[in-house]
Amino acid sequence: MAKCDVCGKDENMPYNCRHCGGTYCGDHRLPENHDCSGLQNWNDPQGVFDSGFDDSVNGGGQSRVSSLADKVPINTGTGGPLAYFRGNATYTFLALMWLTFLAQWLVLLIGSQSLHRSLFMLTSWNVEYVWTWITSIFAHSPVNFMHIVGNSIVIFFFGPLVERYVGSRNFAILFIVSGVLAGLGQVGITVAQGSSTAVLGASGAALAILGVLTILNPGLKVYLYFILPVPIWLLTAGYAFISVFFLGFGGGGNIAHMAHLVGLVIGLAYGQYVKQNRNVSAPNRLEFGGGGPGGPGGPGGPGGPGRGRF
């Protein structure tokens, strides 16, 4: 669900104007109804109506030297190419995760472990490297391929649902804020325990997404391993129990349990806010092909959400 840029109305199926890139309801979807900034080009022969195939438009039969923007096969007018990311923040973040993973390997291949830590890892000894607050969300363990695969599966299946209900901008804010606070939370508790840590992974954001859906529809069915139907609240409760258990009694290997818990709490709180202030609904069951988002690697499956600790 997104808000109309003109009247602020919540819209389940918003319209994105290809001229200005704005988001509008059915009453304001037409350019003339939202005072579209692209209207000023409509009477320009070289603007909206010039296809580039008829040189006579410019008069004299002279050929026109097209700019680079004219050659790009997408709308690069007002709103620009970034307008195409509206409604696709989930897949944009997934792409950034895998591009970051590739960049991690490129840095490691040139043999620079210290550069890798400085660029991608949120560490307790260099927490003032504020860029790592963000890059550590998209970076994952180079030695554990299932780390990024597990997080990607959760975000791929559940992320679009949350984005559809809260809008791309709010989804992006939720993803980044929960990821940053999850990482800082893990660093904070480790320092309080008199130890040190380095954190990376998108599980804080992934569990925030699960938290939102748990509040909006706790009975949402997720099919684990293509077979076992499990309500999403049970998965969420399971993650919460595991995180609290290992935080209280120690252990848990290289899993950042505090990061998981912080992300989950943020998601639950934001889900409650959305439920109280917006009229939203979620499906009762998710199935993709032979199984649901809880298929191999999905929530509760091999390599589920994981924010690594090193």
Coordinates of C-alpha atoms in Angstrom, one line a residue:
M1 CA 0.0 0.0 0.0
A2 CA 1.3 3.5 -0.9
K3 CA 0.0 7.0 -0.4
C4 CA -1.1 9.3 -3.2
D5 CA 1.3 12.2 -3.6
V6 CA -1.6 14.6 -4.1
C7 CA -4.3 13.7 -1.6
G8 CA -2.4 11.3 0.7
K9 CA -5.0 8.5 0.1
D10 CA -3.8 5.0 0.9
E11 CA -3.9 3.0 -2.3
N12 CA -3.5 -0.8 -2.6
M13 CA -2.7 -0.6 -6.3
P14 CA -1.1 2.8 -6.9
Y15 CA -0.4 4.3 -10.3
N16 CA 3.2 5.4 -11.1
C17 CA 3.3 8.3 -13.6
R18 CA 5.9 7.5 -16.3
H19 CA 6.4 11.2 -16.9
C20 CA 7.2 12.5 -13.4
G21 CA 7.7 9.3 -11.4
G22 CA 5.1 10.1 -8.8
T23 CA 2.7 7.8 -7.0
Y24 CA -1.1 8.5 -7.4
C25 CA -4.5 7.1 -6.6
G26 CA -7.1 6.5 -9.3
D27 CA -8.5 10.0 -9.1
H28 CA -5.1 11.6 -9.7
R29 CA -3.4 9.1 -12.0
L30 CA -3.9 11.2 -15.1
P31 CA -1.1 13.8 -15.7
E32 CA -3.5 16.7 -15.9
N33 CA -5.0 15.7 -12.5
H34 CA -1.8 15.8 -10.6
D35 CA -0.2 18.9 -12.3
C36 CA 2.4 16.6 -13.8
S37 CA 5.7 18.4 -14.3
G38 CA 6.1 16.4 -17.6
L39 CA 3.2 18.3 -19.1
Q40 CA 5.4 21.1 -20.1
N41 CA 7.1 18.8 -22.7
W42 CA 3.9 17.6 -24.3
N43 CA 3.9 20.4 -26.9
D44 CA 7.6 20.0 -27.7
P45 CA 8.2 18.2 -31.0
Q46 CA 11.4 16.8 -29.6
G47 CA 9.8 15.8 -26.3
V48 CA 6.9 13.4 -25.8
F49 CA 5.7 13.0 -29.4
D50 CA 9.1 12.8 -31.2
S51 CA 9.9 9.1 -31.7
G52 CA 13.3 9.8 -33.2
F53 CA 12.4 8.1 -36.5
D54 CA 11.1 11.1 -38.4
D55 CA 13.8 13.7 -39.1
S56 CA 11.3 16.0 -40.7
V57 CA 10.1 17.0 -37.2
N58 CA 13.0 19.3 -36.9
G59 CA 12.4 20.8 -40.3
G60 CA 14.5 21.0 -43.4
G61 CA 15.0 17.2 -43.4
Q62 CA 18.2 17.6 -41.4
S63 CA 19.2 14.7 -39.3
R64 CA 19.1 15.2 -35.6
V65 CA 22.0 14.2 -33.4
S66 CA 20.4 12.3 -30.6
S67 CA 21.6 12.8 -27.1
L68 CA 22.6 9.8 -25.0
A69 CA 19.3 10.1 -23.1
D70 CA 17.4 9.8 -26.5
K71 CA 19.1 6.4 -27.1
V72 CA 18.2 4.9 -23.7
P73 CA 15.2 2.6 -24.2
I74 CA 13.6 3.7 -20.9
N75 CA 11.9 6.9 -19.7
T76 CA 14.7 9.2 -18.5
G77 CA 12.5 12.3 -18.3
T78 CA 11.3 13.9 -15.0
G79 CA 11.6 11.2 -12.4
G80 CA 14.4 9.6 -14.3
P81 CA 15.5 5.9 -14.3
L82 CA 15.1 5.9 -10.5
A83 CA 11.4 6.0 -11.0
Y84 CA 11.6 2.3 -12.0
F85 CA 12.7 1.4 -8.5
R86 CA 9.4 2.4 -7.1
G87 CA 7.7 -0.8 -6.0
N88 CA 10.9 -2.8 -6.4
A89 CA 13.0 -1.9 -3.3
T90 CA 13.1 -5.6 -2.3
Y91 CA 14.8 -6.7 -5.5
T92 CA 17.0 -3.7 -5.5
F93 CA 18.3 -4.6 -2.0
L94 CA 18.8 -8.2 -3.1
A95 CA 20.8 -7.1 -6.1
L96 CA 22.9 -4.9 -3.8
M97 CA 23.5 -7.8 -1.5
W98 CA 24.9 -10.0 -4.3
L99 CA 26.9 -7.2 -5.8
T100 CA 28.4 -6.6 -2.4
F101 CA 29.2 -10.3 -2.0
L102 CA 31.0 -10.2 -5.3
A103 CA 32.9 -7.0 -4.2
Q104 CA 33.9 -8.8 -1.0
W105 CA 35.5 -11.6 -3.0
L106 CA 37.3 -9.2 -5.3
V107 CA 38.8 -7.4 -2.3
L108 CA 39.8 -10.7 -0.7
L109 CA 41.3 -12.0 -4.0
I110 CA 43.7 -9.2 -4.1
G111 CA 44.8 -10.3 -0.6
S112 CA 43.6 -7.4 1.5
Q113 CA 41.9 -8.8 4.7
S114 CA 42.3 -5.4 6.4
L115 CA 40.6 -3.6 3.6
H116 CA 37.8 -6.1 3.6
R117 CA 37.2 -5.5 7.3
S118 CA 37.4 -1.7 6.9
L119 CA 34.9 -1.7 4.0
F120 CA 32.3 -4.3 4.9
M121 CA 32.5 -5.4 8.6
L122 CA 30.9 -3.5 11.5
T123 CA 33.5 -4.1 14.3
S124 CA 33.5 -3.3 17.9
W125 CA 37.0 -1.8 17.6
N126 CA 36.2 0.5 14.7
V127 CA 32.5 1.3 15.3
E128 CA 33.3 4.9 14.2
Y129 CA 33.6 3.7 10.6
V130 CA 30.0 4.7 10.0
W131 CA 29.9 3.5 6.4
T132 CA 30.2 -0.1 7.7
W133 CA 26.9 0.5 9.5
I134 CA 25.3 0.2 6.1
T135 CA 27.7 -2.0 4.1
S136 CA 27.7 -4.6 6.8
I137 CA 23.9 -5.1 6.1
F138 CA 24.6 -6.1 2.5
A139 CA 27.8 -8.0 3.1
H140 CA 27.8 -11.7 4.1
S141 CA 30.3 -14.3 5.2
P142 CA 32.6 -15.1 2.2
V143 CA 33.2 -18.6 3.6
N144 CA 29.6 -19.6 4.3
F145 CA 27.6 -19.4 1.0
M146 CA 24.4 -20.4 2.8
H147 CA 24.6 -17.2 4.9
I148 CA 23.7 -15.0 1.9
V149 CA 21.5 -17.7 0.3
G150 CA 19.3 -18.1 3.5
N151 CA 18.8 -14.3 3.9
S152 CA 18.1 -13.9 0.2
I153 CA 15.3 -16.5 0.3
V154 CA 13.6 -14.9 3.2
I155 CA 13.8 -11.4 1.8
F156 CA 12.8 -12.6 -1.7
F157 CA 9.6 -14.2 -0.6
F158 CA 8.5 -12.0 2.3
G159 CA 10.0 -8.7 1.3
P160 CA 7.6 -7.9 -1.6
L161 CA 4.6 -8.5 0.7
V162 CA 5.7 -6.0 3.3
E163 CA 6.8 -3.5 0.6
R164 CA 3.3 -3.8 -1.0
Y165 CA 1.6 -2.9 2.2
V166 CA 3.8 -0.1 3.5
G167 CA 5.2 1.3 0.2
S168 CA 8.7 1.2 -1.2
R169 CA 10.0 4.2 0.8
N170 CA 8.8 2.9 4.2
F171 CA 10.1 -0.5 3.3
A172 CA 13.5 0.9 2.5
I173 CA 13.6 2.8 5.7
L174 CA 12.6 -0.3 7.7
F175 CA 15.2 -2.4 6.0
I176 CA 18.1 0.0 6.6
V177 CA 17.1 1.1 10.1
S178 CA 16.5 -2.4 11.4
G179 CA 19.8 -3.6 9.8
V180 CA 21.8 -0.8 11.3
L181 CA 20.3 -1.0 14.8
A182 CA 20.6 -4.8 14.7
G183 CA 24.4 -4.6 14.0
L184 CA 24.9 -1.9 16.6
G185 CA 22.9 -3.9 19.1
Q186 CA 25.2 -6.9 18.6
V187 CA 28.3 -4.7 18.9
G188 CA 26.9 -3.1 22.0
I189 CA 26.1 -6.2 23.9
T190 CA 29.5 -7.8 23.0
V191 CA 31.4 -4.7 24.3
A192 CA 29.2 -4.8 27.5
Q193 CA 30.4 -8.4 28.0
G194 CA 34.0 -7.3 27.7
S195 CA 34.6 -9.0 24.4
S196 CA 35.0 -7.9 20.7
T197 CA 33.1 -8.8 17.6
A198 CA 32.7 -8.1 13.8
V199 CA 29.3 -8.3 12.4
L200 CA 27.8 -8.6 8.9
G201 CA 24.6 -9.9 7.3
A202 CA 21.1 -8.8 6.5
S203 CA 19.3 -11.0 9.1
G204 CA 18.3 -8.0 11.2
A205 CA 16.4 -6.7 8.2
A206 CA 15.1 -10.1 7.3
L207 CA 13.7 -10.7 10.8
A208 CA 12.2 -7.2 10.8
I209 CA 10.3 -8.2 7.7
L210 CA 9.1 -11.4 9.4
G211 CA 8.1 -9.4 12.5
V212 CA 5.9 -7.1 10.4
L213 CA 4.1 -10.0 8.7
T214 CA 3.7 -11.8 12.0
I215 CA 1.7 -8.8 13.4
L216 CA -0.3 -8.3 10.2
N217 CA -1.3 -11.9 9.9
P218 CA 0.0 -14.3 12.5
G219 CA -1.7 -17.3 10.9
L220 CA 0.1 -16.8 7.6
K221 CA 1.0 -20.4 6.4
V222 CA 4.6 -21.0 5.4
Y223 CA 5.5 -24.4 3.9
L224 CA 8.8 -25.7 5.3
Y225 CA 10.7 -28.0 3.0
F226 CA 7.7 -27.9 0.6
I227 CA 5.8 -30.1 3.0
L228 CA 5.1 -28.9 6.5
P229 CA 2.6 -26.0 6.9
V230 CA 3.7 -23.7 9.8
P231 CA 2.1 -20.4 10.9
I232 CA 4.5 -17.5 10.6
W233 CA 4.0 -16.7 14.3
L234 CA 5.5 -20.0 15.3
L235 CA 8.6 -19.3 13.2
T236 CA 8.9 -15.9 14.7
A237 CA 8.5 -17.3 18.2
G238 CA 11.1 -19.9 17.4
Y239 CA 13.7 -17.3 16.3
A240 CA 12.9 -15.2 19.4
F241 CA 13.3 -18.2 21.8
I242 CA 16.6 -19.3 20.2
S243 CA 18.0 -15.8 20.4
V244 CA 17.0 -15.2 24.0
F245 CA 18.2 -18.7 25.0
F246 CA 21.7 -18.2 23.6
L247 CA 21.9 -14.7 24.9
G248 CA 21.1 -15.9 28.4
F249 CA 23.2 -19.1 28.4
G250 CA 25.9 -18.4 25.9
G251 CA 26.9 -20.4 22.9
G252 CA 25.4 -20.2 19.5
G253 CA 28.6 -20.2 17.5
N254 CA 29.1 -17.3 15.2
I255 CA 25.5 -16.3 15.0
A256 CA 24.7 -12.7 16.1
H257 CA 21.6 -13.5 18.3
M258 CA 21.3 -10.0 19.6
A259 CA 21.1 -8.7 16.0
H260 CA 18.4 -11.2 15.3
L261 CA 16.4 -10.1 18.4
V262 CA 16.8 -6.4 17.7
G263 CA 15.6 -6.7 14.1
L264 CA 12.7 -8.9 15.2
V265 CA 11.6 -6.4 17.9
I266 CA 11.7 -3.5 15.4
G267 CA 9.6 -5.5 12.9
L268 CA 7.0 -6.4 15.5
A269 CA 6.8 -2.8 16.7
Y270 CA 6.5 -1.4 13.2
G271 CA 3.9 -4.1 12.3
Q272 CA 1.8 -3.0 15.2
Y273 CA 2.0 0.6 14.1
V274 CA 1.0 -0.3 10.6
K275 CA -1.9 -2.4 11.8
Q276 CA -3.2 0.3 14.1
N277 CA -2.9 3.2 11.6
R278 CA -3.6 1.5 8.2
N279 CA -6.3 -0.8 6.9
V280 CA -4.1 -3.6 5.5
S281 CA -4.6 -7.3 5.0
A282 CA -2.2 -10.2 4.3
P283 CA -2.8 -13.5 2.5
N284 CA -3.5 -16.6 4.6
R285 CA -1.0 -18.8 2.7
L286 CA 1.9 -18.4 0.5
E287 CA 2.8 -21.0 -2.1
F288 CA 5.3 -20.7 -5.0
G289 CA 5.4 -23.7 -7.3
G290 CA 5.5 -26.9 -5.3
G291 CA 6.1 -25.1 -2.0
G292 CA 6.1 -21.8 -0.2
P293 CA 8.6 -19.4 0.9
G294 CA 9.6 -21.8 3.6
G295 CA 11.1 -24.2 1.0
P296 CA 14.7 -25.2 1.1
G297 CA 16.6 -22.5 2.7
G298 CA 13.5 -20.5 3.7
P299 CA 12.6 -19.5 7.2
G300 CA 13.5 -22.3 9.5
G301 CA 15.1 -24.1 6.6
P302 CA 18.8 -24.6 6.0
G303 CA 20.7 -21.4 6.4
G304 CA 17.7 -19.3 7.4
P305 CA 18.2 -15.7 8.3
G306 CA 21.7 -15.3 9.7
R307 CA 23.7 -12.3 10.7
G308 CA 27.2 -13.5 11.1
R309 CA 29.5 -12.7 14.0
F310 CA 33.3 -13.2 13.6

